[in-house]
Coordinates of C-alpha atoms in Angstrom, one line a residue:
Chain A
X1 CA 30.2 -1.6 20.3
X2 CA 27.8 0.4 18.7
X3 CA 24.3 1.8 20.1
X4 CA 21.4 -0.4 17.8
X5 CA 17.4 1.1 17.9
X6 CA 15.8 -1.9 17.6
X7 CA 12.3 -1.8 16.7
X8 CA 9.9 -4.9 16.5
X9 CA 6.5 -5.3 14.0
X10 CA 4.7 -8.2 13.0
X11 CA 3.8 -8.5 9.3
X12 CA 1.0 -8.3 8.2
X13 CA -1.1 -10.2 5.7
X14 CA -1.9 -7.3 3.0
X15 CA 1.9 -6.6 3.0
X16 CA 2.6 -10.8 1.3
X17 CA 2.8 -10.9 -2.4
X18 CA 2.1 -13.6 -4.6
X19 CA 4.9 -15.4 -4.0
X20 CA 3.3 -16.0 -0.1
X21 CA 6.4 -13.6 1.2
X22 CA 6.8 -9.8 1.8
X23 CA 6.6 -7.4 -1.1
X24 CA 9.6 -5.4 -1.9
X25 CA 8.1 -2.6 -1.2
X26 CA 7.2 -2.9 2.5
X27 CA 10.9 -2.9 3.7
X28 CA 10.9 0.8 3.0
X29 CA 8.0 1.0 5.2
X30 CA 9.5 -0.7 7.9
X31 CA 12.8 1.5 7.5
X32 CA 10.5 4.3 8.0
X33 CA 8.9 3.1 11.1
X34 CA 11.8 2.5 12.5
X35 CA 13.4 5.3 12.4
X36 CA 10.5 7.6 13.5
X37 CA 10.6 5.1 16.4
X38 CA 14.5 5.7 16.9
X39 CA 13.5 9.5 16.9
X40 CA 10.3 8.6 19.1
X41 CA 12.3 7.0 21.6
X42 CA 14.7 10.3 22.3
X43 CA 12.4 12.7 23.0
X44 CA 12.1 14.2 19.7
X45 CA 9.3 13.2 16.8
X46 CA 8.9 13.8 13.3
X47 CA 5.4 15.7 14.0
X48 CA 7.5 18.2 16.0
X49 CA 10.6 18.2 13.5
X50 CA 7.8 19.6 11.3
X51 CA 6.4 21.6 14.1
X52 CA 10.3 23.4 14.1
X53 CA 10.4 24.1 10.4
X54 CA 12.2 20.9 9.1
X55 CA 11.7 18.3 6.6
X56 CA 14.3 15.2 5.9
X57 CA 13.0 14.1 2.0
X58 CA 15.5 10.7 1.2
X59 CA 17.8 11.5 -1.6
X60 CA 19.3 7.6 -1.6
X61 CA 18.0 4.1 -0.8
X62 CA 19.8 1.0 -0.8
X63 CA 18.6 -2.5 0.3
X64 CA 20.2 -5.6 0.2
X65 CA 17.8 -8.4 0.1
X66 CA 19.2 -11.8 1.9
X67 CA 16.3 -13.7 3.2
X68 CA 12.7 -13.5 2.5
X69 CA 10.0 -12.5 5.1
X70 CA 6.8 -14.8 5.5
X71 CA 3.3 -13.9 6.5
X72 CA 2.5 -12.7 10.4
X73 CA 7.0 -12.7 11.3
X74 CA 7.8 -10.3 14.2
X75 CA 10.6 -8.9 12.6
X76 CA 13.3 -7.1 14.6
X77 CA 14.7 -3.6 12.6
X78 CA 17.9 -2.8 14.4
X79 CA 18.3 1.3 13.3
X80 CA 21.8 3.3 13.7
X81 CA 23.4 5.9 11.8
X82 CA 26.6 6.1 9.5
X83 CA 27.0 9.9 10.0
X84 CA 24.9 13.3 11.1
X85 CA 26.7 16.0 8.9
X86 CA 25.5 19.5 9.1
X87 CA 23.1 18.9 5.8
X88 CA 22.3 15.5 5.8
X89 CA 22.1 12.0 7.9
X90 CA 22.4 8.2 6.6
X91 CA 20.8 6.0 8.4
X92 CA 21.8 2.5 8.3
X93 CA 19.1 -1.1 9.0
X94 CA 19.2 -4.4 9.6
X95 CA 16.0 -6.4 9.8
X96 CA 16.1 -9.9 10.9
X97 CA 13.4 -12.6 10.7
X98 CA 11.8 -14.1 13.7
X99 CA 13.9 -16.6 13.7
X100 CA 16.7 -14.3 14.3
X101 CA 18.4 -14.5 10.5
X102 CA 19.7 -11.6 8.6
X103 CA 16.4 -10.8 6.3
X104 CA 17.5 -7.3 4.9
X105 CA 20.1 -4.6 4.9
X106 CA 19.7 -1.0 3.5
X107 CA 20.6 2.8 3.6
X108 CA 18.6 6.0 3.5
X109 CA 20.6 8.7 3.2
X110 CA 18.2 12.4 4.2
X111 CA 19.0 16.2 3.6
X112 CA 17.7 18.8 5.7
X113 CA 15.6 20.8 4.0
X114 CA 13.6 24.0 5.5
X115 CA 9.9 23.2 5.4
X116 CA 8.9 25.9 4.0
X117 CA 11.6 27.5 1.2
X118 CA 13.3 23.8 0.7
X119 CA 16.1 25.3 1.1
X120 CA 19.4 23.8 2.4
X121 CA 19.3 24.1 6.5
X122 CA 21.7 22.9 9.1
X123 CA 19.8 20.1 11.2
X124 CA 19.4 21.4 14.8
X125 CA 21.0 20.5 18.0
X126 CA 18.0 19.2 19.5
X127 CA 17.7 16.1 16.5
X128 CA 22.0 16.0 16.4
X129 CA 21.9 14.8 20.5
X130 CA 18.7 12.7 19.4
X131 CA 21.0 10.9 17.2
X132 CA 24.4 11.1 18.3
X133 CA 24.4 7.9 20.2
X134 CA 23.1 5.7 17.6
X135 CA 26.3 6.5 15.4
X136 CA 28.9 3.7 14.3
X137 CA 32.5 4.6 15.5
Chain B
X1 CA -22.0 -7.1 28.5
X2 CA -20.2 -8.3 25.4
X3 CA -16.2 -9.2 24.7
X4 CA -14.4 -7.2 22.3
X5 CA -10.9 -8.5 21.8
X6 CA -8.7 -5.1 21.5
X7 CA -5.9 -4.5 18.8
X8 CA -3.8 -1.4 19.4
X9 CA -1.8 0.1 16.6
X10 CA 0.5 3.1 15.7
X11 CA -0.4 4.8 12.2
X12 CA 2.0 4.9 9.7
X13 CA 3.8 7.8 7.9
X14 CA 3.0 5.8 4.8
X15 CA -0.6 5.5 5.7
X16 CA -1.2 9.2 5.8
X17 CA -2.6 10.7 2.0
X18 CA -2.7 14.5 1.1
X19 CA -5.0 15.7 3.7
X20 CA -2.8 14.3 6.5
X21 CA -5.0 11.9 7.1
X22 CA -5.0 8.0 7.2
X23 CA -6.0 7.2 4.0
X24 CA -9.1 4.8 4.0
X25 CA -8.1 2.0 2.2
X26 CA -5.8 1.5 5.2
X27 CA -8.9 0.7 7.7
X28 CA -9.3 -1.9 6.0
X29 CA -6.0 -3.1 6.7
X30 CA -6.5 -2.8 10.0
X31 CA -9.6 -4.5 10.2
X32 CA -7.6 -7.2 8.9
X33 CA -5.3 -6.9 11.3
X34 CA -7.3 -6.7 14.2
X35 CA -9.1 -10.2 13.3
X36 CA -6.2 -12.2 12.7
X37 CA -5.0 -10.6 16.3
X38 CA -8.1 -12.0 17.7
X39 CA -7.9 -15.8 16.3
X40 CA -4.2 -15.5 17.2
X41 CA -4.8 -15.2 20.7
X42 CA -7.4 -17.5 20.8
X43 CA -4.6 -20.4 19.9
X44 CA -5.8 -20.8 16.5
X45 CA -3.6 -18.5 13.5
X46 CA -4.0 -18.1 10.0
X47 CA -1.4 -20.0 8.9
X48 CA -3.3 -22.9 11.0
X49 CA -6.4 -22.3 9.1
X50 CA -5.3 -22.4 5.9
X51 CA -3.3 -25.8 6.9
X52 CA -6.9 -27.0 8.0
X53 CA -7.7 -26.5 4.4
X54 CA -10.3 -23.4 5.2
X55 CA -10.4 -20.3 3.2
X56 CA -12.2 -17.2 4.6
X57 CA -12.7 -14.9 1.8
X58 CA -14.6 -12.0 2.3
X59 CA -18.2 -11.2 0.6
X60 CA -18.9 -7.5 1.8
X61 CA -17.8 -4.8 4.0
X62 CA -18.9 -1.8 5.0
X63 CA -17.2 1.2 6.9
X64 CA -18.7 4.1 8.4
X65 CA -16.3 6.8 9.0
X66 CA -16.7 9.3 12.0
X67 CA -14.0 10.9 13.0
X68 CA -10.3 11.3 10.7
X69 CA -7.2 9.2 12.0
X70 CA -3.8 11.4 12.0
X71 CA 0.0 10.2 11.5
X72 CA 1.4 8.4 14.6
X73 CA -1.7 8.2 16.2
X74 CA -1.9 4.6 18.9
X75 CA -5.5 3.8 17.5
X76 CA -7.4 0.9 19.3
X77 CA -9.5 -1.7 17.1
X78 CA -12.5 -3.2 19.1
X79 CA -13.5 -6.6 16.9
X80 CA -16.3 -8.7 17.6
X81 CA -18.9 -11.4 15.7
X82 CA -22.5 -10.6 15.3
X83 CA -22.8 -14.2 14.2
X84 CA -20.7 -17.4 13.2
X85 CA -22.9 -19.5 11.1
X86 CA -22.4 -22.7 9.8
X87 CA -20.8 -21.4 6.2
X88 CA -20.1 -17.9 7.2
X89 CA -19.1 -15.5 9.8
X90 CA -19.5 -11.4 10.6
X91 CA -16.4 -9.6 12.5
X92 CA -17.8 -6.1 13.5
X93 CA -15.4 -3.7 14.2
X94 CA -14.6 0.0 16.1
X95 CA -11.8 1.8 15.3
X96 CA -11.0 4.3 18.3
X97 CA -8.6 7.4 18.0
X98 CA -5.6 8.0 20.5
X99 CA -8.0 10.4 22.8
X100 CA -10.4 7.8 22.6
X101 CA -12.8 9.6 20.0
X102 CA -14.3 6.6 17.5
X103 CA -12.9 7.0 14.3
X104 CA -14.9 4.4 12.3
X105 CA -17.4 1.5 12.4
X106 CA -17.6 -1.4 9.9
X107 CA -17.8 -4.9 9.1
X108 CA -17.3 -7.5 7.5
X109 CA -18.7 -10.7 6.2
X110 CA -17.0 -13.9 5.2
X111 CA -17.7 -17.2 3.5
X112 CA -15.9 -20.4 4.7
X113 CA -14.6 -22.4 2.2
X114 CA -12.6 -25.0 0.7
X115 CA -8.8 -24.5 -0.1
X116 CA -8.5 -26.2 -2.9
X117 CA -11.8 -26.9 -4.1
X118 CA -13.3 -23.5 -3.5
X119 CA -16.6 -25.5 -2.8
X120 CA -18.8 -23.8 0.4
X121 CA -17.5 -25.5 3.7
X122 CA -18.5 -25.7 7.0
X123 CA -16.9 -23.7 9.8
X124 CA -14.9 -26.0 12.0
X125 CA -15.2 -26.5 15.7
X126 CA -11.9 -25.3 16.4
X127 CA -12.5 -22.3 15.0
X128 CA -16.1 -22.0 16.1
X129 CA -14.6 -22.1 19.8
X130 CA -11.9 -20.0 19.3
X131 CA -14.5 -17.1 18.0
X132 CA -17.7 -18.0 20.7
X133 CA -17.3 -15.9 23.4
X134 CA -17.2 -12.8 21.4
X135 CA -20.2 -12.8 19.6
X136 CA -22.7 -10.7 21.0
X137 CA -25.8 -11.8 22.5
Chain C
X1 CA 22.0 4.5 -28.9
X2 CA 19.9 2.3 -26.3
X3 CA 16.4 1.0 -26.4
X4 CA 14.5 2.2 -23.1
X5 CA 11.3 1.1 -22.7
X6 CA 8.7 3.3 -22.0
X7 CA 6.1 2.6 -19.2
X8 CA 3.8 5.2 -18.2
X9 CA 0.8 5.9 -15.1
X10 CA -0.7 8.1 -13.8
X11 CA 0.4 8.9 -9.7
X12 CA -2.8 8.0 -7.4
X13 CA -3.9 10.0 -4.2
X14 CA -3.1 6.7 -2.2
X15 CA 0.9 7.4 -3.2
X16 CA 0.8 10.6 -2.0
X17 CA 2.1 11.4 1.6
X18 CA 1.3 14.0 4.1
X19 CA 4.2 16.3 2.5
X20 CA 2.2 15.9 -0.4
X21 CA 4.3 14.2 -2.8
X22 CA 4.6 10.3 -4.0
X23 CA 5.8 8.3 -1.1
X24 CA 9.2 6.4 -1.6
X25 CA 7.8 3.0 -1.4
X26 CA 5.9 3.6 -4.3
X27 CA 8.1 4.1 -6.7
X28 CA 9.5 0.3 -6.7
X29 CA 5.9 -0.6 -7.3
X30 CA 6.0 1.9 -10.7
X31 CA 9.8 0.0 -11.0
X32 CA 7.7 -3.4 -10.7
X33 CA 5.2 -2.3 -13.3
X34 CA 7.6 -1.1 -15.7
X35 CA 9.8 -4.6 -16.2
X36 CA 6.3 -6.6 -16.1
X37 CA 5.1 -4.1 -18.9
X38 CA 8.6 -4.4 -20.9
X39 CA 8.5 -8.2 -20.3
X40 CA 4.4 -8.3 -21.6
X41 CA 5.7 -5.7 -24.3
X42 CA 8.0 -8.4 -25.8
X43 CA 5.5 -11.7 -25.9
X44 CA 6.6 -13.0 -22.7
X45 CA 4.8 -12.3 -19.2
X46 CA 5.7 -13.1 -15.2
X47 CA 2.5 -15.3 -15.5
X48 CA 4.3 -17.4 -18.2
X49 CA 7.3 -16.8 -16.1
X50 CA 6.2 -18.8 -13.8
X51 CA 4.3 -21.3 -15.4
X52 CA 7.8 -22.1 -16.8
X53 CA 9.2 -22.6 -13.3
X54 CA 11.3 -19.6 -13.0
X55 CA 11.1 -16.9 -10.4
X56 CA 13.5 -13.8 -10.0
X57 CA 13.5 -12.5 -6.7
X58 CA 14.7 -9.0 -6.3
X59 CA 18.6 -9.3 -4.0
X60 CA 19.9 -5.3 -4.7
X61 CA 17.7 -2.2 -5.3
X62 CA 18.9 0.8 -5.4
X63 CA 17.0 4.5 -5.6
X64 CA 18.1 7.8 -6.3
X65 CA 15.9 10.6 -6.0
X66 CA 16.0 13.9 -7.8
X67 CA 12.9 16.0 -8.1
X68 CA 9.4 14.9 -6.1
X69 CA 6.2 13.8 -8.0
X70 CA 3.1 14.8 -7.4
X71 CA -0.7 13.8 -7.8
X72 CA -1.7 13.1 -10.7
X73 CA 1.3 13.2 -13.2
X74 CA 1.5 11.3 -15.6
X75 CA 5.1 9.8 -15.3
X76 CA 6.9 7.8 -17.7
X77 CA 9.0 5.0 -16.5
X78 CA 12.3 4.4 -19.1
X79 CA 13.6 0.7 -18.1
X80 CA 16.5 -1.2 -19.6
X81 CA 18.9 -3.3 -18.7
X82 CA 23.0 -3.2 -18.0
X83 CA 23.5 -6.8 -18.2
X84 CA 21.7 -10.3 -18.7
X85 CA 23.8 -12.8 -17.2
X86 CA 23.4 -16.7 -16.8
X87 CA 21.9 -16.2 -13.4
X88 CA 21.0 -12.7 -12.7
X89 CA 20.0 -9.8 -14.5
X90 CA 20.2 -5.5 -13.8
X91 CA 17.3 -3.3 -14.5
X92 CA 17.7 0.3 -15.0
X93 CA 15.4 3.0 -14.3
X94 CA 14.7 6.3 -14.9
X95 CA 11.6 8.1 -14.2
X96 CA 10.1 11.3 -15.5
X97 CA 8.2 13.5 -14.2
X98 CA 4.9 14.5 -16.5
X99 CA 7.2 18.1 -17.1
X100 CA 9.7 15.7 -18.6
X101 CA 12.2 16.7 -15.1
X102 CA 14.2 13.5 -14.1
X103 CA 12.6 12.4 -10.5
X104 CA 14.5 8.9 -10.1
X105 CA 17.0 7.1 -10.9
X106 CA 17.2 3.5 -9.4
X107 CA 18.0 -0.1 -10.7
X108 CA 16.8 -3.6 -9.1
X109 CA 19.2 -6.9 -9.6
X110 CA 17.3 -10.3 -9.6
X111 CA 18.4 -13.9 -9.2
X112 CA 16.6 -16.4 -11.2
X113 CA 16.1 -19.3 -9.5
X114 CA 14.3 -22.5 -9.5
X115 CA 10.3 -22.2 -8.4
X116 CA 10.1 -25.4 -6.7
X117 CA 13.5 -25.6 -5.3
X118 CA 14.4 -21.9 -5.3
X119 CA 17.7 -23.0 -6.1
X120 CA 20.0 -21.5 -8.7
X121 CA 18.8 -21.7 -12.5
X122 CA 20.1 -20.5 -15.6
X123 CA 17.9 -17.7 -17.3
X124 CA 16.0 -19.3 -20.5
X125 CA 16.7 -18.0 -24.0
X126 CA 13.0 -17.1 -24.2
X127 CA 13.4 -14.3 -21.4
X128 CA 17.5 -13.6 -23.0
X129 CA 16.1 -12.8 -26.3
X130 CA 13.3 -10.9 -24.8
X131 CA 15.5 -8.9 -23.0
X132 CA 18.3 -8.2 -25.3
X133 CA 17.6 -5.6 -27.3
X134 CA 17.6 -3.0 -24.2
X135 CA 21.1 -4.1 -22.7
X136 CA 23.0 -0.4 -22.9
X137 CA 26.0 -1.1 -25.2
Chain D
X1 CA -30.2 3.7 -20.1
X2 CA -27.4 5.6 -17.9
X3 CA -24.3 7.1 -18.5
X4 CA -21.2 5.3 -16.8
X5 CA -17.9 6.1 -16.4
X6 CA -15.7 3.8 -17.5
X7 CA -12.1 3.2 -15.8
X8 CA -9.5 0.5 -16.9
X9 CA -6.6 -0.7 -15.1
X10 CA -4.1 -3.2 -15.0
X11 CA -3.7 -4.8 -11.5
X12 CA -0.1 -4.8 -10.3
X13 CA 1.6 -7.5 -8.4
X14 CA 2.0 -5.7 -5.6
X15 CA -2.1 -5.4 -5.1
X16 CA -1.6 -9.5 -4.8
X17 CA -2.1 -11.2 -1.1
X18 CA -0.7 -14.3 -0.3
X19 CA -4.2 -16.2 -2.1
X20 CA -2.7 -14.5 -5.5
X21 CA -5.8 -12.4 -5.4
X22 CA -6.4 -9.0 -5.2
X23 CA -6.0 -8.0 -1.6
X24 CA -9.4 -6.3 -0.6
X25 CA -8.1 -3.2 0.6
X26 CA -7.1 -2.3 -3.3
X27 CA -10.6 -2.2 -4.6
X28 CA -10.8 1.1 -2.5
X29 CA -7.6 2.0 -4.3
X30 CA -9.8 1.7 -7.7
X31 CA -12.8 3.2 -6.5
X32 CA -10.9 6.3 -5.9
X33 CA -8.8 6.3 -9.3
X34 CA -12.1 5.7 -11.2
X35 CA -14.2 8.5 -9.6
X36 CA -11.0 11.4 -9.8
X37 CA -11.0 9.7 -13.6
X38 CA -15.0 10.7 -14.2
X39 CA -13.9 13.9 -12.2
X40 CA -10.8 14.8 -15.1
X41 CA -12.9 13.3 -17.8
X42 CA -15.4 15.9 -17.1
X43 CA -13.4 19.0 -17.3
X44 CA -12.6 19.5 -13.5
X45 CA -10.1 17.7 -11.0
X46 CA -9.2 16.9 -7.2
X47 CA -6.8 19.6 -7.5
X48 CA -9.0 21.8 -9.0
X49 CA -11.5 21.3 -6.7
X50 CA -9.3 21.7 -3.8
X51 CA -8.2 25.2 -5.2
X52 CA -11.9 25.7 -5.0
X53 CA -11.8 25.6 -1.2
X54 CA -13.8 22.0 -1.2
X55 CA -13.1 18.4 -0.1
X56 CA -15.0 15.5 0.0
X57 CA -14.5 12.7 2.6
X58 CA -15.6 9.8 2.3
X59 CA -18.3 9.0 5.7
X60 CA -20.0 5.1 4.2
X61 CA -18.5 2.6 2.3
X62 CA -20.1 -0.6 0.8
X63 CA -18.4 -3.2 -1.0
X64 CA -19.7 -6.3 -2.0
X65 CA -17.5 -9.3 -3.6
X66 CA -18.6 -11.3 -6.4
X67 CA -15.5 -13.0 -8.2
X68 CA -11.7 -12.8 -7.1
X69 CA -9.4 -10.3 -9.7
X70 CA -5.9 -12.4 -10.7
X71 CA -2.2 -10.7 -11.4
X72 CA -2.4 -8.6 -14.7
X73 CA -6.1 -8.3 -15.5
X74 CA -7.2 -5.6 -17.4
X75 CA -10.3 -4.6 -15.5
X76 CA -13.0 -2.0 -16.0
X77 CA -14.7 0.0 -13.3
X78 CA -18.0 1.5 -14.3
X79 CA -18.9 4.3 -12.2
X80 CA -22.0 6.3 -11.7
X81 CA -24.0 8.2 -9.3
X82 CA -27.2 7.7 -7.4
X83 CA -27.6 11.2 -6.2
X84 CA -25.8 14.7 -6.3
X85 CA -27.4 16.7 -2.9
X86 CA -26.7 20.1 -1.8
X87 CA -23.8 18.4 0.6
X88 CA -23.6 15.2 -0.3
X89 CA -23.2 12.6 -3.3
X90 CA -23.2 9.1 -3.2
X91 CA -21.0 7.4 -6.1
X92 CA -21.5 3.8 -7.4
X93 CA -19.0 1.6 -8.8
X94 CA -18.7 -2.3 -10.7
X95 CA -15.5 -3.6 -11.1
X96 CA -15.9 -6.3 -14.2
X97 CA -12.5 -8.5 -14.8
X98 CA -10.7 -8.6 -17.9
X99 CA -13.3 -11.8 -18.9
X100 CA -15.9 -9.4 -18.1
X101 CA -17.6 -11.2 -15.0
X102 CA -18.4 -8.8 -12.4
X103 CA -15.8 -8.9 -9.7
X104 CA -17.1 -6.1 -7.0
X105 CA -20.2 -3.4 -6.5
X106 CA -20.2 -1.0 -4.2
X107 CA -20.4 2.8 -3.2
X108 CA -18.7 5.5 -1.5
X109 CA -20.9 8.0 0.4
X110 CA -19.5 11.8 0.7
X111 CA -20.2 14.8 2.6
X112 CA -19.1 18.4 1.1
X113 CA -16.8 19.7 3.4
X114 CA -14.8 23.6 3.4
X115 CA -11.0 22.4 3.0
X116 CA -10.6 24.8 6.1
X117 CA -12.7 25.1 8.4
X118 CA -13.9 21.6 7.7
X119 CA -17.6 23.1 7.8
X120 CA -19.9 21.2 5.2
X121 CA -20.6 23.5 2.4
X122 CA -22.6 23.4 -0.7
X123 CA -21.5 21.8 -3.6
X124 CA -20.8 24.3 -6.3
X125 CA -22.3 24.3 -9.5
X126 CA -19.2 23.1 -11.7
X127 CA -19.1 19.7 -9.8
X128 CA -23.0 19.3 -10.0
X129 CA -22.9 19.6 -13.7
X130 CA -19.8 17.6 -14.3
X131 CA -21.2 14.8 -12.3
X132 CA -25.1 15.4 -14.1
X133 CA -25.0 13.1 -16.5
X134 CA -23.6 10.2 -14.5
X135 CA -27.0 10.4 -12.4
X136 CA -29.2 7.4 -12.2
X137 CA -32.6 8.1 -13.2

């Protein structure tokens, strides 16, 4: 069984497009908040991954759209990780509606970048035992 | 002494611009958000209203800005009425930083209306009741 | 050869992050923009769209990300298409940064269904002849 | 008769809300295209300006709300100034829809600011001539 962050928001009204449901581009927001709140949650935060010379820039999104999201839902984003290699991470998410159905799956796979050179760097010990639970066996 | 329903939020990664700051389009989001908190838990919702055939669109707002908002700060929203009128209403609000400095000040106005018609309407008792004791005297 | 339509804008400071570059989320909004502006570019339009009962919600994006954009670049969006089908279609994107360096790649897959009943409908020859003339060969 | 700045823009359907408006929070959005537009148009830029050691926060903002803006429209933001002071400037703005109603006024007030030790500072003589013209008299 595998280790799930699970993050809850409600949505908000300036995030529903025309069609009364949640713009497209709101579920990478919610993957973001997520997973600073995964991060949040273990000690560690993205203000001091910066703080330690680190930056984690996306180089891939997916998303998998299966049901849409209405106006003022508190949505569930369940946050776990495929793999932490030396270089880069993939994060995996699930969000499901209020009413507990499968709204969304979706992918971000990071490098680890200094912050300064953005050069290739090995992610550190400190965000690898961050992390290390939340990975899929 | 006056009731000011309170609204907490976390700022968002995506809210922050170039200056690391929140970027201020986004108060206005939470100004939003913080009202539609308030009516929620006051047993009334948005959804409701618009069911009740109301429309609240807003004629003017104003923001004065005090103090910058930063990335993954837990800001509090203080909302309030300075009047609910027959055909309109005026939500004041305070924005106040994690270590309590106030961040911003602002309002808005709104005009009640007609769903479908778009023709001025007057501001329903449930809704009148919901909002009473937090205008300020 | 293929047709690729060209849609260009120019990056706002409300894109732009705290690491200084366009956020992620943005860039299915300049994907958005670019199909409406192919669709509007070939006498058809998502107003018309749905004023003929159609809708075509978004079920697969995908982004790949190359080089960061900045404030204020001009970027041009390419967009075509890999197939038209009776019930779904697959946008291609590319996006250029305003020193003509590759900063995206990314396509979106959409469903065309009923408006009303949001079931299943087959894609009109209006929109297939629209269309047709950027499906890669 | 005074100069204005003119801005057009298309509005995207992500800047929609669930009443297939405009969602208020945009208009900022504009504001801040159409004055860094004036800004280019006039031989200097945000960047520039930052390079310059400046930066101008916004402390007041007024909007007032005449007629909604749809998906699509082309609209047109005039934008002037009432005053350039030694640390301070106060921009106007009227957004006009594509049918050329007027859909907003407003103004954003700013204070001149060093970009690093966030001490006000005079405004330098390249800004207050590139903004000259665009004073009301």
């Amino acid at each position: 069984m595998n280790n799930k962050h699970i993050y809850k928001t409600r949505t908000r009204y300036s995030e529903i497009d025309g069609m009364k449901i949640v713009h497209n581009s709101n579920y990478l927001i919610y993957f973001e908040e997520a997973r600073t709140d995964l991060v949040r949650a273990n000690n560690y935060s993205y203000e001091q991954i910066e703080k330690d010379g680190f930056m984690f820039p996306i180089s891939e999104i997916k998303l998998n759209f299966k049901n849409p999201i209405y106006y003022d839902e508190l949505i569930s984003v369940f946050t776990y990780l495929e793999y932490v290699k030396n270089f880069s991470l993939k994060f995996l998410y699930e969000i499901y509606k209020e009413n507990n159905e499968l709204a969304c799956k979706g992918y971000t796979i990071h490098a680890c970048l200094d912050k300064n050179s953005y050069k290739i760097l090995e992610i550190n010990d400190k965000l690898k035992s961050a992390l290390k639970k939340y990975i899929i066996k």
